[in-house]
Amino acid sequence: MTTDRELYERRPLFEVTKELVAVAQGLEKADLVLRNVRLLNVNTAEIQEGLDVAVRAGRIAYVGRADHTIGPDTIVVDGEGKVLVPGFLDGHIHVESSMVTVREYARVVVPHGTTGIFMDPHEIANVLGMEGVRFMVDDGRDVPLNVWATMPSCVPAVPGFEDGGAQFGPAEVTEAMSWEGIAGLGELMNFPGVLMGSDHAHGEIEATLRAGKPVTGHYSMPDIDRGLNAYIASGVSSCHESTRKEDALARMRLGMYAMMREGSAWHDVKETVRSLTEEKIDARFGLLVSDDAHPDTLLSLGHMDHIVRRAIEEGLDPIRAVQMVTINTAQCFGMAHEIGSISPGKFADMVLLSDLARVAVDRVFYNGRLVAEKGEMAVAIAPSVVPGWARETVRLARPLSEADMKIDAPEGASSVRVRVMEIIEAHVGTYSRQMELPVVDGAVPASVERDVAKMAVFERHRATGTRGLGFVTGFGLQGGAVASTVAHDAHNLMVVGTDDADMALAANVLAEEGGGMIAVRDGQVLALLPLPLAGLMSDEPARTVAASVEALDRAWKELGCSLHAPFMTMALLPLACLPELRLTNRGLVDTVAFRFTDLFV
């Protein structure tokens, strides 16, 4: 294992042009030559047999027959006829969803062929503001992974509907655009503001476009005609919210990059990739992204290698699939002159695959150095240093009690008709339903028989004491309660359960732990994952966090829930920019009409 800092140096092209030119002509010798590879050329969508790739100063100097570039000090690696592809790029990822730090995240994903990510740290931004964004960017330095960030655009996600730990606007975006490592504007979830001509939304767009950087989008409405056209006309160039074939097709036809998502809970590739497999259109505007991935998913299934594999399984040509995580992503962010292809002058970030169809990663090269082999890191990554101000971020007005979970019925009512959120497994949306529930002692309890659980969201950043109460169906809980401070995007303290006492216990334990996820039943903690870093992340190794996630999953099943990754589905219930019904600390939100609505019909 080497800790040589030169491994991480990315020398600008203008510093090394003479070296690269000399190596290409054989006048000087390469640092590294990969011999006898089958090159997947993403520039021309073909596989070229029996080629060599020569590297100097971390960049590719020559592609062809490279005997003339080999000297006595050149490291020569026999590719043994394996397929060589550019390093994989994730165009939209929230590292916080992996519940580990950026450095630990790199340790997990690099062996899967990932050499670059465009992270949107809006989770930590909603808790810790600009300092949180800076921490994430700084944590991504000096690792064998290109870590770029898009400046969070929606802090809070939908102004006026929730309370978070910070507020961003055009001034903050303007400042961040000058920071090293900021690649564009993060997903613009406030599409209502864009369509209504909000000065806030358009001011952020202006600041980004003035800096010559792309605006990434989040357009989750089914209107793919006037609304989508207007959204794209504002300058938004990509969107990861396609869930149907029609969504992705419409975006690509309008020149927007359609990011097709496959995360731990959101399995959209099966539908969205049909826009390419059935229509046979040019795939240049198609990207594959993860969005959110839990550590157990990354460790057991992989990262971008898994997502490319899923697209191939759905019938997509392997070459097109690789383009969608390499050159297409690089072009989306205006970086194809540096990354995304194995071409002279580009950074030497490359992956050897022992099997293209299975996307079996054999070796990973970053900056022209071997950094991972056979699924393991070949270089060391120092652990993250977490500042004290990033901890102890759960601040409640007071300890919570059963009374805080009580939903009072209208006076004199024996039953009530209520609005209920119905979850959709493996999808980000909910349905707005209406159900008749009985009144007991002047209050409306949860109903195990009808699969209706209570939900509460408590503001946890400034101890204001505000809360929202509602109902949710689809989890199948037979008792107990679950709680989380991972509650997109304001990340307030969220509790779902069938028993008021268990709900209060779950919330109070998380407050004492500084945040995390928990499952409780009959006054006993079944499973607990502490997330002390902003209430979102752990500084423990990924395998330790993954083991806790697995314990939580088992606890959910003990409570009666059989859904896949239920905590991720639950975490989106407060996000007031997704259809159709959501609950924030300010109350119940009709996200189709974008207005608060009454719990009782």
Coordinates of C-alpha atoms in Angstrom, one line a residue:
M1 CA 0.0 0.0 0.0
T2 CA 1.4 3.4 -0.9
T3 CA 0.4 6.8 0.5
D4 CA 2.4 8.8 -2.1
R5 CA 0.6 12.1 -2.4
E6 CA 1.7 12.3 -6.0
L7 CA -1.0 9.7 -6.7
Y8 CA -3.6 12.4 -6.2
E9 CA -2.0 15.3 -8.1
R10 CA -3.9 16.3 -11.2
R11 CA -1.5 18.4 -13.2
P12 CA -3.2 20.8 -15.7
L13 CA -2.7 20.0 -19.4
F14 CA -0.8 23.2 -20.1
E15 CA 2.0 22.0 -17.7
V16 CA 2.6 18.7 -19.5
T17 CA 1.9 19.3 -23.2
K18 CA 5.6 18.9 -24.2
E19 CA 6.0 15.7 -22.2
L20 CA 2.9 14.1 -23.8
V21 CA 3.9 15.2 -27.3
A22 CA 7.4 13.7 -26.7
V23 CA 6.1 10.4 -25.4
A24 CA 3.6 10.0 -28.3
Q25 CA 6.5 10.3 -30.7
G26 CA 8.8 8.0 -28.7
L27 CA 11.2 10.8 -27.9
E28 CA 10.6 10.3 -24.2
K29 CA 9.3 7.3 -22.4
A30 CA 5.9 6.6 -20.7
D31 CA 5.4 6.2 -17.0
L32 CA 2.9 3.4 -17.6
V33 CA 1.9 1.3 -20.6
L34 CA -1.2 -1.0 -20.6
R35 CA -0.5 -3.6 -23.3
N36 CA -2.8 -5.8 -25.3
V37 CA -6.2 -4.5 -24.4
R38 CA -9.6 -4.4 -26.2
L39 CA -10.3 -0.7 -26.1
L40 CA -13.9 0.3 -25.7
N41 CA -13.8 3.5 -27.7
V42 CA -16.6 5.7 -26.3
N43 CA -15.7 8.4 -28.9
T44 CA -16.8 6.1 -31.8
A45 CA -18.9 3.4 -30.0
E46 CA -16.6 0.5 -31.1
I47 CA -14.3 -2.0 -29.6
Q48 CA -10.7 -1.9 -31.0
E49 CA -8.7 -5.1 -30.6
G50 CA -5.1 -5.4 -29.5
L51 CA -4.2 -1.9 -28.5
D52 CA -1.8 -0.3 -26.0
V53 CA -2.3 2.8 -24.0
A54 CA 0.8 4.9 -22.9
V55 CA 0.5 7.3 -19.9
R56 CA 2.8 10.1 -18.8
A57 CA 2.2 12.6 -15.9
G58 CA -1.2 11.1 -15.1
R59 CA -2.5 11.7 -18.6
I60 CA -2.8 9.6 -21.7
A61 CA -0.1 10.3 -24.2
Y62 CA -0.7 7.6 -26.9
V63 CA -3.2 5.0 -28.0
G64 CA -2.1 2.4 -30.5
R65 CA 1.0 0.1 -30.6
A66 CA 3.1 1.6 -27.8
D67 CA 6.5 -0.3 -28.1
H68 CA 8.2 3.0 -28.9
T69 CA 7.0 4.6 -25.6
I70 CA 8.5 1.9 -23.3
G71 CA 11.8 2.5 -21.5
P72 CA 13.7 0.9 -18.7
D73 CA 11.6 2.7 -16.0
T74 CA 8.2 2.3 -17.7
I75 CA 5.7 0.2 -15.8
V76 CA 4.2 -2.3 -18.2
V77 CA 0.9 -4.0 -17.4
D78 CA -0.3 -6.8 -19.6
G79 CA -4.1 -6.3 -20.2
E80 CA -4.4 -9.9 -21.3
G81 CA -7.0 -9.0 -23.9
K82 CA -9.4 -7.6 -21.3
V83 CA -11.7 -4.7 -22.1
L84 CA -10.4 -1.3 -21.2
V85 CA -13.0 1.4 -20.5
P86 CA -12.8 5.0 -19.2
G87 CA -13.3 5.3 -15.4
F88 CA -17.0 5.4 -14.5
L89 CA -18.6 8.7 -13.5
D90 CA -21.7 9.2 -11.4
G91 CA -23.4 12.3 -12.6
H92 CA -25.8 12.6 -9.6
I93 CA -25.2 11.3 -6.2
H94 CA -25.8 12.4 -2.6
V95 CA -22.9 10.9 -0.7
E96 CA -24.7 11.6 2.6
S97 CA -27.3 8.9 1.6
S98 CA -24.5 6.3 1.9
M99 CA -24.3 7.4 5.6
V100 CA -20.5 7.5 5.5
T101 CA -18.0 10.3 4.8
V102 CA -16.7 11.2 1.4
R103 CA -13.3 9.5 2.1
E104 CA -15.0 6.3 3.2
Y105 CA -17.3 6.5 0.2
A106 CA -14.3 6.7 -2.1
R107 CA -12.8 3.6 -0.4
V108 CA -16.0 1.7 -1.2
V109 CA -16.7 2.8 -4.8
V110 CA -13.3 3.0 -6.4
P111 CA -12.8 -0.8 -6.5
H112 CA -16.1 -0.9 -8.5
G113 CA -14.5 1.2 -11.3
T114 CA -15.8 4.6 -10.2
T115 CA -13.2 7.3 -10.7
G116 CA -15.4 10.4 -10.5
I117 CA -18.6 11.7 -8.9
F118 CA -20.6 14.8 -9.2
M119 CA -22.1 15.0 -5.7
D120 CA -24.9 17.3 -4.6
P121 CA -24.3 17.8 -0.9
H122 CA -27.7 19.4 -0.3
E123 CA -28.5 17.0 2.6
I124 CA -25.7 18.4 4.8
A125 CA -26.3 21.9 3.4
N126 CA -29.8 21.8 4.8
V127 CA -28.3 21.1 8.3
L128 CA -25.0 22.9 8.4
G129 CA -25.2 25.5 5.5
M130 CA -22.2 26.7 3.6
E131 CA -19.8 25.2 6.2
G132 CA -21.4 21.8 5.5
V133 CA -20.8 22.1 1.8
R134 CA -17.2 23.2 2.4
F135 CA -16.6 20.2 4.6
M136 CA -17.8 17.8 1.9
V137 CA -15.7 19.4 -0.8
D138 CA -12.6 19.4 1.5
D139 CA -13.2 15.8 2.5
G140 CA -13.0 14.8 -1.1
R141 CA -9.5 16.1 -1.6
D142 CA -6.4 13.9 -1.8
V143 CA -8.3 10.7 -2.6
P144 CA -8.1 8.5 -5.8
L145 CA -11.4 9.8 -7.0
N146 CA -12.5 12.9 -8.8
V147 CA -14.9 14.5 -6.3
W148 CA -16.8 17.5 -7.8
A149 CA -19.8 19.1 -6.1
T150 CA -22.8 20.9 -7.4
M151 CA -23.8 23.8 -5.2
P152 CA -27.1 23.0 -3.4
S153 CA -29.8 25.2 -5.0
C154 CA -32.8 24.4 -2.7
V155 CA -32.0 25.1 0.9
P156 CA -34.7 24.6 2.0
A157 CA -36.0 22.4 -0.8
V158 CA -39.2 24.4 -1.2
P159 CA -39.1 27.7 0.6
G160 CA -42.1 28.4 2.8
F161 CA -43.1 24.8 3.3
E162 CA -40.5 23.6 5.8
D163 CA -37.8 24.8 8.2
G164 CA -34.2 23.6 7.9
G165 CA -30.8 24.6 9.3
A166 CA -29.9 27.1 6.6
Q167 CA -31.1 29.2 3.7
F168 CA -29.4 29.6 0.4
G169 CA -30.1 32.1 -2.3
P170 CA -28.4 33.8 -5.3
A171 CA -25.7 35.4 -3.1
E172 CA -24.6 32.0 -1.7
V173 CA -24.6 30.5 -5.1
T174 CA -22.6 33.3 -6.5
E175 CA -20.0 32.9 -3.8
A176 CA -19.8 29.1 -4.2
M177 CA -19.3 29.3 -8.0
S178 CA -15.8 30.7 -7.3
W179 CA -14.8 27.7 -5.1
E180 CA -12.5 25.1 -6.4
G181 CA -14.4 21.8 -6.9
I182 CA -17.8 23.3 -7.6
A183 CA -19.0 22.0 -11.0
G184 CA -22.4 23.6 -11.3
L185 CA -25.7 24.1 -9.5
G186 CA -27.3 21.3 -7.6
E187 CA -30.7 19.8 -8.5
L188 CA -33.2 22.7 -8.9
M189 CA -36.1 21.1 -7.1
N190 CA -38.0 24.4 -6.9
F191 CA -39.3 24.0 -10.4
P192 CA -42.5 25.8 -9.4
G193 CA -40.4 28.8 -8.7
V194 CA -38.7 28.4 -12.1
L195 CA -42.0 28.2 -13.9
M196 CA -43.5 31.1 -12.0
G197 CA -40.5 33.4 -12.7
S198 CA -39.3 33.5 -9.1
D199 CA -36.4 36.0 -8.6
H200 CA -34.9 33.5 -6.1
A201 CA -34.8 30.6 -8.5
H202 CA -33.8 32.6 -11.5
G203 CA -31.2 34.5 -9.5
E204 CA -29.5 31.2 -8.7
I205 CA -29.7 30.1 -12.4
E206 CA -28.2 33.4 -13.5
A207 CA -25.3 33.2 -11.0
T208 CA -24.5 29.7 -12.3
L209 CA -24.7 30.5 -16.0
R210 CA -22.6 33.6 -15.5
A211 CA -19.9 31.3 -14.1
G212 CA -20.2 29.2 -17.2
K213 CA -21.3 26.1 -15.3
P214 CA -24.3 23.8 -15.8
V215 CA -27.6 23.9 -13.9
T216 CA -28.8 20.4 -12.9
G217 CA -32.5 19.8 -12.5
H218 CA -35.2 18.0 -10.7
Y219 CA -38.5 18.1 -12.6
S220 CA -40.8 15.5 -11.1
M221 CA -44.1 16.5 -12.7
P222 CA -45.8 14.4 -15.5
D223 CA -46.3 17.4 -17.7
I224 CA -43.7 16.8 -20.5
D225 CA -45.0 19.5 -22.8
R226 CA -45.3 23.1 -21.7
G227 CA -43.9 22.7 -18.2
L228 CA -40.9 20.7 -19.3
N229 CA -40.1 23.0 -22.2
A230 CA -40.3 26.0 -19.9
Y231 CA -38.1 24.4 -17.3
I232 CA -35.4 23.6 -19.9
A233 CA -35.7 27.0 -21.5
S234 CA -34.6 28.5 -18.1
G235 CA -31.1 26.9 -18.6
V236 CA -31.6 23.6 -16.7
S237 CA -29.6 21.0 -18.7
S238 CA -30.2 17.7 -16.9
C239 CA -32.8 15.9 -14.7
H240 CA -32.8 12.7 -12.8
E241 CA -36.5 12.5 -12.1
S242 CA -37.6 10.4 -15.1
T243 CA -39.6 7.4 -13.9
R244 CA -41.2 6.5 -17.3
K245 CA -40.0 5.8 -20.7
E246 CA -41.9 8.9 -21.9
D247 CA -40.1 11.1 -19.3
A248 CA -36.6 10.2 -20.4
L249 CA -37.5 10.3 -24.1
A250 CA -39.1 13.8 -23.9
R251 CA -36.0 15.1 -22.1
M252 CA -33.5 13.8 -24.6
R253 CA -35.6 15.0 -27.5
L254 CA -35.5 18.5 -26.0
G255 CA -31.7 18.4 -25.6
M256 CA -31.8 17.7 -21.8
Y257 CA -29.6 15.1 -20.3
A258 CA -31.9 12.4 -18.9
M259 CA -30.3 10.9 -15.9
M260 CA -31.7 7.3 -15.5
R261 CA -31.6 6.4 -11.8
E262 CA -30.9 3.1 -10.1
G263 CA -30.2 3.5 -6.3
S264 CA -31.0 1.5 -3.2
A265 CA -34.7 2.3 -3.3
W266 CA -35.3 4.0 -6.7
H267 CA -35.2 1.4 -9.4
D268 CA -36.0 3.5 -12.5
V269 CA -33.7 2.0 -15.1
K270 CA -36.1 -0.8 -16.0
E271 CA -38.6 1.7 -17.3
T272 CA -36.4 4.7 -18.4
V273 CA -33.9 2.7 -20.5
R274 CA -36.8 1.6 -22.7
S275 CA -36.5 5.1 -24.2
L276 CA -33.3 3.8 -25.8
T277 CA -33.9 0.1 -26.3
E278 CA -37.3 0.5 -27.9
E279 CA -36.9 3.8 -29.8
K280 CA -33.4 3.2 -31.1
I281 CA -32.5 6.8 -30.7
D282 CA -29.1 8.4 -30.2
A283 CA -28.0 7.8 -26.6
R284 CA -25.8 10.9 -26.3
F285 CA -28.2 12.6 -23.9
G286 CA -28.6 9.6 -21.7
L287 CA -26.8 9.2 -18.4
L288 CA -26.9 6.5 -15.7
V289 CA -26.8 7.7 -12.1
S290 CA -27.3 6.4 -8.6
D291 CA -28.8 9.4 -6.7
D292 CA -29.0 7.6 -3.4
A293 CA -27.2 4.3 -2.4
H294 CA -27.0 2.8 1.1
P295 CA -23.6 1.2 2.1
D296 CA -25.0 -2.3 2.0
T297 CA -26.0 -1.8 -1.6
L298 CA -22.5 -0.5 -2.5
L299 CA -20.8 -3.3 -0.7
S300 CA -23.1 -6.1 -2.0
L301 CA -24.1 -5.0 -5.5
G302 CA -21.6 -2.3 -6.4
H303 CA -21.8 1.2 -7.6
M304 CA -21.7 2.3 -11.3
D305 CA -20.7 -1.2 -12.4
H306 CA -24.0 -2.4 -10.9
I307 CA -26.0 0.3 -12.6
V308 CA -24.3 -0.4 -16.0
R309 CA -25.0 -4.1 -15.5
R310 CA -28.7 -3.4 -14.8
A311 CA -29.0 -1.4 -18.0
I312 CA -27.4 -4.2 -20.0
E313 CA -29.8 -6.7 -18.4
E314 CA -32.6 -4.6 -19.6
G315 CA -31.4 -4.9 -23.2
L316 CA -29.2 -1.9 -23.6
D317 CA -26.1 -2.4 -25.8
P318 CA -23.0 -2.6 -23.4
I319 CA -21.1 0.1 -25.4
R320 CA -24.0 2.5 -25.1
A321 CA -24.3 1.7 -21.4
V322 CA -20.6 2.5 -20.8
Q323 CA -20.9 5.8 -22.8
M324 CA -23.7 6.7 -20.4
V325 CA -21.3 6.7 -17.4
T326 CA -18.3 8.1 -19.2
I327 CA -18.2 10.5 -22.1
N328 CA -21.9 11.4 -21.8
T329 CA -21.4 12.4 -18.2
A330 CA -18.3 14.3 -19.0
Q331 CA -20.0 16.3 -21.7
C332 CA -23.0 17.0 -19.5
F333 CA -20.7 18.8 -17.1
G334 CA -18.5 20.4 -19.7
M335 CA -15.5 18.3 -18.8
A336 CA -15.0 16.0 -21.8
H337 CA -11.7 17.8 -22.5
E338 CA -10.3 16.2 -19.3
I339 CA -12.2 13.0 -18.5
G340 CA -14.7 10.5 -20.0
S341 CA -12.7 8.9 -22.7
I342 CA -9.4 7.1 -23.3
S343 CA -7.9 9.7 -25.7
P344 CA -4.6 11.5 -25.9
G345 CA -4.4 14.4 -23.4
K346 CA -7.1 13.1 -21.1
F347 CA -6.5 12.0 -17.5
A348 CA -5.6 8.4 -17.3
D349 CA -8.6 7.2 -15.3
M350 CA -9.2 3.7 -16.7
V351 CA -10.9 0.4 -15.8
L352 CA -10.0 -3.1 -17.0
L353 CA -13.0 -5.4 -17.3
S354 CA -12.6 -9.1 -17.4
D355 CA -16.1 -9.4 -18.8
L356 CA -17.9 -6.5 -20.5
A357 CA -21.5 -7.9 -20.3
R358 CA -21.1 -8.7 -16.6
V359 CA -19.2 -5.4 -16.0
A360 CA -16.7 -7.4 -14.0
V361 CA -14.1 -4.9 -12.7
D362 CA -10.6 -6.4 -12.7
R363 CA -8.3 -3.4 -12.1
V364 CA -8.8 0.4 -11.7
F365 CA -6.3 3.1 -12.6
Y366 CA -6.6 6.7 -11.4
N367 CA -4.2 9.3 -12.6
G368 CA -2.2 6.6 -14.4
R369 CA -1.7 4.6 -11.2
L370 CA -3.1 1.3 -10.1
V371 CA -5.5 2.1 -7.2
A372 CA -7.7 -1.0 -7.0
E373 CA -7.4 -4.6 -8.0
K374 CA -9.8 -7.6 -7.6
G375 CA -12.3 -5.6 -5.6
E376 CA -9.9 -4.2 -3.1
M377 CA -8.1 -0.9 -2.7
A378 CA -4.4 -1.0 -3.6
V379 CA -3.7 2.4 -2.0
A380 CA -4.4 3.8 1.4
I381 CA -7.0 6.5 2.1
A382 CA -6.7 8.4 5.4
P383 CA -9.9 8.6 7.5
S384 CA -11.9 11.8 7.5
V385 CA -11.4 14.5 10.2
V386 CA -14.8 15.5 11.4
P387 CA -15.0 18.9 13.1
G388 CA -16.9 19.2 16.4
W389 CA -19.4 21.8 15.1
A390 CA -20.7 19.1 12.7
R391 CA -21.9 17.0 15.6
E392 CA -24.8 17.4 18.1
T393 CA -27.1 19.0 15.6
V394 CA -30.4 17.6 17.0
R395 CA -31.9 20.4 19.0
L396 CA -35.5 20.0 20.3
A397 CA -37.4 22.5 22.3
R398 CA -37.9 19.8 25.0
P399 CA -38.1 16.0 25.3
L400 CA -41.1 14.6 23.4
S401 CA -44.0 12.8 25.0
E402 CA -47.0 10.7 23.9
A403 CA -49.0 13.9 23.9
D404 CA -46.8 15.3 21.1
M405 CA -48.0 12.3 18.9
K406 CA -51.7 12.8 19.6
I407 CA -53.9 13.8 16.7
D408 CA -57.0 15.5 18.1
A409 CA -60.3 15.0 16.2
P410 CA -62.8 17.7 15.5
E411 CA -65.0 18.2 18.5
G412 CA -67.9 15.8 18.7
A413 CA -66.8 13.6 15.8
S414 CA -67.1 9.7 16.1
S415 CA -65.2 9.2 12.9
V416 CA -63.3 11.4 10.5
R417 CA -62.2 11.4 6.9
V418 CA -58.5 12.1 6.6
R419 CA -55.9 12.6 3.9
V420 CA -53.4 9.8 3.9
M421 CA -50.0 9.4 2.1
E422 CA -49.8 6.1 0.3
I423 CA -46.2 5.1 -0.4
I424 CA -45.2 3.4 -3.6
E425 CA -42.4 0.8 -3.2
A426 CA -39.2 1.6 -5.0
H427 CA -40.6 4.9 -6.2
V428 CA -40.1 8.5 -5.0
G429 CA -43.8 9.5 -5.4
T430 CA -46.8 9.0 -3.1
Y431 CA -50.5 8.9 -3.7
S432 CA -52.9 11.2 -1.9
R433 CA -55.7 9.1 -0.5
Q434 CA -58.8 9.7 1.7
M435 CA -59.8 7.2 4.4
E436 CA -62.4 7.1 7.1
L437 CA -60.9 6.5 10.5
P438 CA -62.6 6.1 13.9
V439 CA -62.2 8.6 16.8
V440 CA -61.2 7.2 20.2
D441 CA -61.4 9.4 23.2
G442 CA -61.4 12.5 21.1
A443 CA -58.3 11.5 19.1
V444 CA -57.6 9.7 15.9
P445 CA -55.3 6.7 16.5
A446 CA -53.3 4.6 14.0
S447 CA -55.0 1.5 12.6
V448 CA -52.9 -1.6 12.3
E449 CA -55.9 -3.4 10.8
R450 CA -56.1 -0.9 7.9
D451 CA -52.3 -0.4 7.6
V452 CA -52.5 3.2 8.6
A453 CA -49.6 4.5 10.7
K454 CA -49.1 7.9 12.3
M455 CA -46.4 10.2 11.1
A456 CA -44.9 13.2 12.9
V457 CA -42.1 15.7 11.8
F458 CA -40.4 17.8 14.5
E459 CA -38.2 20.8 13.7
R460 CA -34.7 19.9 15.1
H461 CA -32.4 22.7 14.0
R462 CA -33.3 25.7 16.2
A463 CA -35.6 24.1 18.8
T464 CA -38.7 26.1 17.6
G465 CA -41.1 23.3 18.7
T466 CA -43.0 23.3 15.4
R467 CA -44.4 20.0 14.3
G468 CA -46.5 18.4 11.6
L469 CA -48.8 15.4 12.1
G470 CA -50.4 13.1 9.6
F471 CA -51.0 9.5 8.4
V472 CA -49.3 7.1 6.0
T473 CA -50.2 3.8 4.6
G474 CA -48.2 1.1 2.8
F475 CA -45.6 0.2 5.4
G476 CA -47.5 -2.7 6.9
L477 CA -46.4 -1.9 10.5
Q478 CA -48.0 -4.2 13.0
G479 CA -46.8 -2.2 16.0
G480 CA -44.0 -0.1 17.4
A481 CA -42.3 2.9 15.7
V482 CA -39.4 4.0 13.5
A483 CA -37.7 7.3 13.4
S484 CA -35.0 9.1 11.5
T485 CA -33.1 12.4 11.2
V486 CA -32.5 11.5 7.6
A487 CA -35.7 13.2 6.4
H488 CA -35.3 14.9 3.0
D489 CA -34.5 17.6 2.6
A490 CA -34.7 19.7 5.8
H491 CA -33.7 16.6 7.7
N492 CA -36.0 17.3 10.7
L493 CA -36.8 14.6 13.2
M494 CA -39.4 12.2 11.6
V495 CA -41.3 9.5 13.3
V496 CA -43.7 6.8 11.9
G497 CA -45.5 4.4 14.1
T498 CA -48.6 2.8 15.5
D499 CA -48.0 3.4 19.2
D500 CA -47.6 7.0 20.7
A501 CA -45.3 5.9 23.5
D502 CA -42.9 4.0 21.1
M503 CA -42.9 7.0 18.8
A504 CA -41.9 9.4 21.6
L505 CA -39.2 6.9 22.8
A506 CA -37.7 6.6 19.3
A507 CA -37.6 10.3 18.8
N508 CA -35.9 11.0 22.2
V509 CA -33.3 8.3 21.8
L510 CA -32.3 9.8 18.4
A511 CA -32.1 13.2 19.9
E512 CA -29.7 11.9 22.6
E513 CA -27.6 10.2 20.0
G514 CA -27.2 13.3 17.9
G515 CA -29.2 11.7 15.1
G516 CA -29.6 8.5 13.1
M517 CA -32.2 5.8 12.5
I518 CA -34.0 3.6 15.0
A519 CA -36.7 1.0 15.4
V520 CA -38.6 0.5 18.6
R521 CA -41.4 -1.8 19.9
D522 CA -43.0 -2.1 23.3
G523 CA -40.6 0.3 24.9
Q524 CA -37.5 -1.6 23.7
V525 CA -35.0 -0.5 21.1
L526 CA -34.8 -3.2 18.3
A527 CA -32.1 -1.5 16.3
L528 CA -30.2 1.8 16.3
L529 CA -27.8 3.4 13.7
P530 CA -26.2 6.5 15.2
L531 CA -25.4 9.1 12.6
P532 CA -23.7 11.8 14.7
L533 CA -22.3 13.8 11.7
A534 CA -25.1 16.3 11.0
G535 CA -27.6 13.6 11.9
L536 CA -26.9 12.2 8.4
M537 CA -23.6 10.3 8.4
S538 CA -21.3 8.1 10.5
D539 CA -17.5 8.3 10.7
E540 CA -17.4 4.5 11.1
P541 CA -16.2 2.2 8.3
A542 CA -18.8 1.4 5.6
R543 CA -19.0 -2.3 6.7
T544 CA -19.8 -1.2 10.2
V545 CA -22.6 1.1 9.0
A546 CA -23.8 -1.6 6.6
A547 CA -24.2 -4.1 9.4
S548 CA -26.3 -1.6 11.3
V549 CA -28.4 -0.9 8.2
E550 CA -29.0 -4.7 7.9
A551 CA -30.0 -4.8 11.6
L552 CA -32.5 -2.0 11.0
D553 CA -33.9 -3.8 8.0
R554 CA -34.5 -6.9 10.1
A555 CA -36.1 -4.7 12.8
W556 CA -38.5 -3.3 10.1
K557 CA -39.4 -6.8 9.2
E558 CA -40.1 -7.6 12.8
L559 CA -42.5 -4.7 12.9
G560 CA -44.3 -6.1 9.9
C561 CA -42.8 -4.2 6.9
S562 CA -41.6 -6.3 4.0
L563 CA -40.6 -3.4 1.7
H564 CA -37.2 -3.1 0.1
A565 CA -35.1 -0.4 1.8
P566 CA -38.1 1.1 3.7
F567 CA -36.0 3.7 5.5
M568 CA -35.2 5.3 2.1
T569 CA -38.9 5.4 1.2
M570 CA -39.7 6.9 4.6
A571 CA -37.0 9.5 4.3
L572 CA -38.7 11.1 1.3
L573 CA -42.1 11.6 3.0
P574 CA -41.3 15.1 4.1
L575 CA -40.0 16.2 0.7
A576 CA -42.5 18.8 -0.5
C577 CA -41.4 18.9 -4.1
L578 CA -42.4 15.3 -4.9
P579 CA -46.0 14.3 -5.7
E580 CA -48.6 14.0 -4.4
L581 CA -48.9 14.4 -0.6
R582 CA -46.1 15.2 1.9
L583 CA -45.7 16.1 5.6
T584 CA -43.2 18.7 6.9
N585 CA -42.7 20.3 10.3
R586 CA -45.2 23.0 9.1
G587 CA -48.0 20.6 8.1
L588 CA -49.5 18.6 5.3
V589 CA -48.6 19.7 1.8
D590 CA -50.5 19.1 -1.4
T591 CA -47.5 18.9 -3.8
V592 CA -49.6 18.9 -6.9
A593 CA -51.2 22.2 -6.2
F594 CA -48.3 23.3 -4.0
R595 CA -50.2 24.5 -1.0
F596 CA -50.9 23.4 2.5
T597 CA -53.9 21.3 3.0
D598 CA -56.0 20.1 5.9
L599 CA -55.5 16.7 7.4
F600 CA -59.3 16.3 7.8
V601 CA -61.4 16.4 4.7

